Amino acid sequence: MAFAKISVFEALSRRMGWLSQRQTVLADNIANADTPGYAPQDLKEASFQGALRRALKPMAPTVTHERHVDASIPPRREPEAEESKGRYETAPSGNAVVLEEQMVKVADTQMRYQTMTNLYRKHLQMFKTAVGRGS
């Protein structure tokens, strides 16, 4: 049985891939901490509501008779993106990498990756138990 095709495992694998890519970006930031003019990068985390909106077709009630009440909700405007916060600290060379900030992000990413690994392992164990091969 291919567990990677089950939606739970697929979602966990996608999340682990994203966290792995983020760790690479953060490692590049740390490696370029002394590069003049280097601005730190980070991956933007996808919002759950945005993913849900993309996955589901919008549904709206239709009025089939003139005496029916129109219960449709007017479309909501997307909130405008906030301007990114100003750089916390910039070196005289123009480098804006703050090592402490990057290390906190690395630790957070590592903790999230470990959580996904544990969830993957627990779900795999649950499936093995359900099939009769678990301990």
PDB file of C-alpha atoms in Angstrom:
ATOM      1  CA  MET A   1       0.000   0.000   0.000  1.00  0.00           C
ATOM      2  CA  ALA A   2       1.360   3.405  -0.949  1.00  0.00           C
ATOM      3  CA  PHE A   3       0.932   5.570   2.135  1.00  0.00           C
ATOM      4  CA  ALA A   4       2.151   8.659   0.276  1.00  0.00           C
ATOM      5  CA  LYS A   5      -1.117   8.712  -1.710  1.00  0.00           C
ATOM      6  CA  ILE A   6      -3.279   8.948   1.423  1.00  0.00           C
ATOM      7  CA  SER A   7      -4.297  12.564   1.991  1.00  0.00           C
ATOM      8  CA  VAL A   8      -3.009  12.739   5.590  1.00  0.00           C
ATOM      9  CA  PHE A   9       0.438  11.528   4.584  1.00  0.00           C
ATOM     10  CA  GLU A  10       0.435  13.717   1.491  1.00  0.00           C
ATOM     11  CA  ALA A  11      -0.357  16.814   3.568  1.00  0.00           C
ATOM     12  CA  LEU A  12       2.276  15.943   6.156  1.00  0.00           C
ATOM     13  CA  SER A  13       4.854  15.339   3.407  1.00  0.00           C
ATOM     14  CA  ARG A  14       4.042  18.683   1.751  1.00  0.00           C
ATOM     15  CA  ARG A  15       4.409  20.480   5.085  1.00  0.00           C
ATOM     16  CA  MET A  16       7.701  18.731   5.784  1.00  0.00           C
ATOM     17  CA  GLY A  17       8.938  19.726   2.320  1.00  0.00           C
ATOM     18  CA  TRP A  18       8.012  23.360   2.952  1.00  0.00           C
ATOM     19  CA  LEU A  19       9.769  23.305   6.331  1.00  0.00           C
ATOM     20  CA  SER A  20      12.846  21.769   4.717  1.00  0.00           C
ATOM     21  CA  GLN A  21      12.918  24.526   2.088  1.00  0.00           C
ATOM     22  CA  ARG A  22      12.512  27.167   4.797  1.00  0.00           C
ATOM     23  CA  GLN A  23      15.424  25.671   6.724  1.00  0.00           C
ATOM     24  CA  THR A  24      17.570  25.957   3.570  1.00  0.00           C
ATOM     25  CA  VAL A  25      16.598  29.628   3.124  1.00  0.00           C
ATOM     26  CA  LEU A  26      17.366  30.387   6.772  1.00  0.00           C
ATOM     27  CA  ALA A  27      20.724  28.591   6.484  1.00  0.00           C
ATOM     28  CA  ASP A  28      21.532  30.803   3.480  1.00  0.00           C
ATOM     29  CA  ASN A  29      20.675  33.863   5.568  1.00  0.00           C
ATOM     30  CA  ILE A  30      23.063  32.757   8.304  1.00  0.00           C
ATOM     31  CA  ALA A  31      25.773  31.897   5.772  1.00  0.00           C
ATOM     32  CA  ASN A  32      25.489  35.406   4.289  1.00  0.00           C
ATOM     33  CA  ALA A  33      25.517  37.214   7.638  1.00  0.00           C
ATOM     34  CA  ASP A  34      28.725  39.030   6.640  1.00  0.00           C
ATOM     35  CA  THR A  35      27.882  39.652   2.976  1.00  0.00           C
ATOM     36  CA  PRO A  36      27.574  43.399   2.325  1.00  0.00           C
ATOM     37  CA  GLY A  37      24.104  44.480   1.212  1.00  0.00           C
ATOM     38  CA  TYR A  38      22.505  41.079   1.829  1.00  0.00           C
ATOM     39  CA  ALA A  39      18.849  41.177   2.891  1.00  0.00           C
ATOM     40  CA  PRO A  40      17.490  38.124   4.741  1.00  0.00           C
ATOM     41  CA  GLN A  41      14.900  35.993   2.975  1.00  0.00           C
ATOM     42  CA  ASP A  42      12.076  33.881   4.358  1.00  0.00           C
ATOM     43  CA  LEU A  43       9.313  31.730   2.894  1.00  0.00           C
ATOM     44  CA  LYS A  44       5.771  32.964   3.304  1.00  0.00           C
ATOM     45  CA  GLU A  45       3.554  30.466   5.049  1.00  0.00           C
ATOM     46  CA  ALA A  46       0.357  29.664   3.179  1.00  0.00           C
ATOM     47  CA  SER A  47      -2.816  30.426   5.074  1.00  0.00           C
ATOM     48  CA  PHE A  48      -5.311  27.654   5.711  1.00  0.00           C
ATOM     49  CA  GLN A  49      -8.235  29.835   4.628  1.00  0.00           C
ATOM     50  CA  GLY A  50      -6.523  30.670   1.345  1.00  0.00           C
ATOM     51  CA  ALA A  51      -5.877  27.008   0.593  1.00  0.00           C
ATOM     52  CA  LEU A  52      -9.459  26.155   1.477  1.00  0.00           C
ATOM     53  CA  ARG A  53     -10.768  28.914  -0.776  1.00  0.00           C
ATOM     54  CA  ARG A  54      -8.673  27.621  -3.688  1.00  0.00           C
ATOM     55  CA  ALA A  55      -9.785  24.022  -3.129  1.00  0.00           C
ATOM     56  CA  LEU A  56     -13.531  24.616  -2.856  1.00  0.00           C
ATOM     57  CA  LYS A  57     -15.806  26.072  -5.476  1.00  0.00           C
ATOM     58  CA  PRO A  58     -17.696  29.115  -4.258  1.00  0.00           C
ATOM     59  CA  MET A  59     -21.382  28.408  -3.735  1.00  0.00           C
ATOM     60  CA  ALA A  60     -24.130  30.975  -3.687  1.00  0.00           C
ATOM     61  CA  PRO A  61     -27.873  30.564  -3.290  1.00  0.00           C
ATOM     62  CA  THR A  62     -29.919  31.435  -6.334  1.00  0.00           C
ATOM     63  CA  VAL A  63     -33.292  33.116  -6.380  1.00  0.00           C
ATOM     64  CA  THR A  64     -35.708  30.945  -8.356  1.00  0.00           C
ATOM     65  CA  HIS A  65     -38.825  32.999  -7.749  1.00  0.00           C
ATOM     66  CA  GLU A  66     -39.372  36.753  -7.470  1.00  0.00           C
ATOM     67  CA  ARG A  67     -40.858  36.375  -3.974  1.00  0.00           C
ATOM     68  CA  HIS A  68     -37.826  34.556  -2.651  1.00  0.00           C
ATOM     69  CA  VAL A  69     -35.460  36.447  -0.407  1.00  0.00           C
ATOM     70  CA  ASP A  70     -32.019  36.956  -1.878  1.00  0.00           C
ATOM     71  CA  ALA A  71     -29.740  35.493   0.796  1.00  0.00           C
ATOM     72  CA  SER A  72     -26.519  35.823  -1.121  1.00  0.00           C
ATOM     73  CA  ILE A  73     -23.621  37.386   0.684  1.00  0.00           C
ATOM     74  CA  PRO A  74     -21.770  40.089  -1.190  1.00  0.00           C
ATOM     75  CA  PRO A  75     -18.208  39.050  -2.030  1.00  0.00           C
ATOM     76  CA  ARG A  76     -15.691  39.991   0.614  1.00  0.00           C
ATOM     77  CA  ARG A  77     -12.725  42.057  -0.343  1.00  0.00           C
ATOM     78  CA  GLU A  78      -9.407  40.467   0.326  1.00  0.00           C
ATOM     79  CA  PRO A  79      -7.546  42.291   3.067  1.00  0.00           C
ATOM     80  CA  GLU A  80      -4.664  44.239   1.715  1.00  0.00           C
ATOM     81  CA  ALA A  81      -1.269  42.870   2.502  1.00  0.00           C
ATOM     82  CA  GLU A  82       0.447  44.573   5.378  1.00  0.00           C
ATOM     83  CA  GLU A  83       3.622  46.333   4.577  1.00  0.00           C
ATOM     84  CA  SER A  84       6.547  44.325   5.744  1.00  0.00           C
ATOM     85  CA  LYS A  85       8.064  45.477   8.964  1.00  0.00           C
ATOM     86  CA  GLY A  86      11.115  47.608   8.655  1.00  0.00           C
ATOM     87  CA  ARG A  87      14.440  45.974   9.097  1.00  0.00           C
ATOM     88  CA  TYR A  88      15.232  45.391  12.707  1.00  0.00           C
ATOM     89  CA  GLU A  89      18.902  46.093  12.347  1.00  0.00           C
ATOM     90  CA  THR A  90      21.183  46.992   9.463  1.00  0.00           C
ATOM     91  CA  ALA A  91      24.961  46.867   9.545  1.00  0.00           C
ATOM     92  CA  PRO A  92      26.984  49.755   8.066  1.00  0.00           C
ATOM     93  CA  SER A  93      27.736  47.468   5.097  1.00  0.00           C
ATOM     94  CA  GLY A  94      23.986  47.264   4.369  1.00  0.00           C
ATOM     95  CA  ASN A  95      23.611  43.705   5.630  1.00  0.00           C
ATOM     96  CA  ALA A  96      20.313  43.213   7.468  1.00  0.00           C
ATOM     97  CA  VAL A  97      20.791  39.668   8.807  1.00  0.00           C
ATOM     98  CA  VAL A  98      20.245  39.481  12.567  1.00  0.00           C
ATOM     99  CA  LEU A  99      21.746  36.184  13.670  1.00  0.00           C
ATOM    100  CA  GLU A 100      19.633  35.915  16.824  1.00  0.00           C
ATOM    101  CA  GLU A 101      16.444  36.372  14.794  1.00  0.00           C
ATOM    102  CA  GLN A 102      17.547  33.778  12.247  1.00  0.00           C
ATOM    103  CA  MET A 103      18.470  31.282  14.965  1.00  0.00           C
ATOM    104  CA  VAL A 104      15.026  31.660  16.561  1.00  0.00           C
ATOM    105  CA  LYS A 105      13.434  30.978  13.168  1.00  0.00           C
ATOM    106  CA  VAL A 106      15.702  27.949  12.651  1.00  0.00           C
ATOM    107  CA  ALA A 107      14.744  26.544  16.072  1.00  0.00           C
ATOM    108  CA  ASP A 108      11.044  27.146  15.371  1.00  0.00           C
ATOM    109  CA  THR A 109      11.310  25.438  11.980  1.00  0.00           C
ATOM    110  CA  GLN A 110      13.168  22.512  13.519  1.00  0.00           C
ATOM    111  CA  MET A 111      10.488  22.125  16.206  1.00  0.00           C
ATOM    112  CA  ARG A 112       7.699  22.199  13.600  1.00  0.00           C
ATOM    113  CA  TYR A 113       9.519  19.649  11.440  1.00  0.00           C
ATOM    114  CA  GLN A 114       9.913  17.339  14.435  1.00  0.00           C
ATOM    115  CA  THR A 115       6.183  17.704  15.141  1.00  0.00           C
ATOM    116  CA  MET A 116       5.348  16.720  11.543  1.00  0.00           C
ATOM    117  CA  THR A 117       7.722  13.740  11.807  1.00  0.00           C
ATOM    118  CA  ASN A 118       6.002  12.588  14.991  1.00  0.00           C
ATOM    119  CA  LEU A 119       2.555  12.986  13.412  1.00  0.00           C
ATOM    120  CA  TYR A 120       3.692  11.008  10.357  1.00  0.00           C
ATOM    121  CA  ARG A 121       5.083   8.230  12.563  1.00  0.00           C
ATOM    122  CA  LYS A 122       1.927   8.068  14.720  1.00  0.00           C
ATOM    123  CA  HIS A 123      -0.393   7.932  11.701  1.00  0.00           C
ATOM    124  CA  LEU A 124       1.748   5.227  10.118  1.00  0.00           C
ATOM    125  CA  GLN A 125       1.644   3.246  13.356  1.00  0.00           C
ATOM    126  CA  MET A 126      -2.133   3.685  13.514  1.00  0.00           C
ATOM    127  CA  PHE A 127      -2.540   2.344   9.955  1.00  0.00           C
ATOM    128  CA  LYS A 128      -0.281  -0.624  10.715  1.00  0.00           C
ATOM    129  CA  THR A 129      -2.343  -1.406  13.803  1.00  0.00           C
ATOM    130  CA  ALA A 130      -5.571  -1.183  11.788  1.00  0.00           C
ATOM    131  CA  VAL A 131      -4.168  -3.583   9.186  1.00  0.00           C
ATOM    132  CA  GLY A 132      -2.995  -5.952  11.899  1.00  0.00           C
ATOM    133  CA  ARG A 133       0.746  -5.518  11.581  1.00  0.00           C
ATOM    134  CA  GLY A 134       1.204  -3.144  14.526  1.00  0.00           C
ATOM    135  CA  SER A 135       2.540  -4.117  17.914  1.00  0.00           C
TER     136      SER A 135
END
